[in-house]
Amino acid sequence: MAQITIKQVAKQFGKTHALHSIDLTVADKEFLVLLGASGCGKTTLLRIVAGLETATTGEVWIGDRRVDKLAPKDRGIAMVFQNYAVFPHLTVYENIAFGLRMSKVAESEIDKRVKRTAGLMHIDQLLQRYSGQLSGGQRQRVAVSRALATEPDVILMDEPLSNLDALLRMEMRTELKSILAESDTTTIYVTHDQVEAMSMADRIAIMHEGNIVQATSPVEVYRNPATRFVGSFIGNPPMNFLQAKNLGDGWFDVCGARMQGPRHDASELELAVRPEDINSTDSHGEGDWQGIVKVVEPLGSHLQVTCVVSDQQCRVVMDSDVIVKPGDTVNLAPVAERVRWYDANGDRVQ
Amino acid sequence: MSTESTVVTGNQRIAKWSVNISIVFLCLWVLVPIYLLIANTFSSPAEVNAFPKRIYPSFDTESVRFFMNFYGVGSALWNSFKVACLTMIMSIAVGAPAGYALSRFEFRGKNTFRVLVLMTRAFPLPLLALPLAVMFIKVGLDDTVLGLAIVHTVLALPFAVLITFSLFSGVPVELEEAAWTLGCNRLQAFIKVIFPLVLPGIAASAIFAFVISWNEVFAAAVLTIEHRTLPAFLLQSLDDAPLHLKFAGGAVLVVPALIFIFMVRKYLFSMWGIANR
């Protein structure tokens, strides 16, 4: 059992607060992704769990052991670093065997486990090479094998794929996901790449300015962003945000259309809708917007169309077969059950 | 030869020639004095003073034999060796941990400390010599190999600290952290990961300390009487000696340092960033 519990962990570097009282539980065998822009504190949080950084306040538990006072080696973790950190003076074989030798595993068992994990990561042909003779992707495989070989309760990954080129990254993403799903480890994976997060995670924890703003399944994060920030951070093209004047009784004026929303006191809210949740229709219905096409970007599978609706910008995804050109007026019908509302603080209103 | 290199533009040709000329010039700069030194050492006393010179020495070993049999040379050579070895060991033993601390930890006064380390080189030794001699006599360190080695260590330490600082800074901290997460404590991580990676550089900076001590003459002359190192001994005895003996003494001083540096040249290269993986 390796459930990770982070209790009110805060971290200060001098006068800057890197983390504000983080509470987070990662279930046994769960794959949790910490997602956020650079400088949001996600790596700091990971390093606190690893023991490479000490929290200013708070507790970290792995299983039923409190670990925040323990050295990294006593926490039952393994870590994969962004720059791989493959030991240059050791062969691939010795790199993978390193952790096993430290825990005094028998030589025959070391050999077995090195060959097994190397086979898993398809580097069994490279065991006698040195890190200088490997490509970036191969080094990454060595780093992952090395972490897996010790059969840790917890694997911590700090942007492990961000130094790889796009194609390799996609390949490794799939491979890592399947290998980690088969192992019994709990994984915390740090990334700033939302595609990586969405595609790999059981659960995504989105961090912003030292806080976790939402921690839930990838689809939930995408469909129901807890804050305006999450909505704008996840999704490409980003979510549309449009001003909504409160008319009272749960009715709003959005870009000249009357729309039903939540009952709220504020004179103004913001309506949020994803570009693919807006249909362009031929007939004008109630609650539809009139948009003027500014830019059309054909992306093969679909068109990304940027429109202006009452002086506000709104992106719409259309089918590639639709014939549309800049200057055209289009009728836009947002899908009512996919529309979300946010207040002036950026919090969701329901 | 690849096809690109057969097409050489004028600029590249000039650049290539200026590099070649610089190389030749630098080699001559180093080799000519050494050649003259060696050639004169292996010439008979008459030839040394004669003019014009012969290009090839006559391989007359009279000066060298005379010099080596000169009373005190052997023991001075041995003293020099002992002092240099001790200096080497002490400056690394003290300097490397300081270099490690400078590269890995943030602490108050770090920058001041770095400047102070260099400042010790700016402090004139002659000013220090008399009080130092008095103090050494009080403690009983005067005229000992250890006493002189301590002074030489102080001279070599700034280099040891700064060289090892840059060595340790060159090792990514992630390697150390990876070792920690794989079951090492700080010391084990240092021994198993950091030390093998910096060993060539450590060797080079040790040699550097050795050479500093080997060449140092002032402190050696002030602080020793009976147990003189070679440079101090030569300073004392060769001042009035004939020219051919000066050459022989010079050669005896230069050759061991040359051989030593030649032996560790591989490590010196790696210290200057020409990797040997």
XYZ file of C-alpha atoms in Angstrom, chain B residues 76-90 144-153 209-210 212-214 216 220 224 227-230:
37
model
C 67.414 18.732 -1.139
C 65.777 16.881 -4.006
C 64.269 14.406 -1.565
C 63.082 17.253 0.701
C 61.454 18.993 -2.234
C 59.660 15.828 -3.149
C 58.410 15.278 0.391
C 57.226 18.861 0.799
C 55.491 18.851 -2.582
C 53.715 15.571 -1.865
C 52.544 16.782 1.536
C 51.387 20.069 -0.008
C 49.484 18.142 -2.638
C 47.710 15.968 -0.079
C 46.916 18.759 2.349
C 60.810 20.940 9.076
C 59.227 19.404 6.016
C 55.775 19.685 7.596
C 56.186 23.369 8.452
C 57.163 24.274 4.925
C 54.423 22.083 3.480
C 51.867 23.987 5.562
C 53.043 27.293 4.109
C 52.997 25.846 0.596
C 49.509 24.504 1.232
C 49.609 22.096 -5.983
C 52.650 19.856 -6.367
C 53.473 25.281 -6.910
C 55.329 23.742 -3.996
C 58.124 22.390 -6.180
C 58.372 27.896 -4.503
C 61.552 27.645 1.493
C 64.489 26.090 6.307
C 66.323 20.782 5.413
C 66.343 22.928 2.328
C 64.224 22.134 -0.682
C 65.928 22.127 -4.055
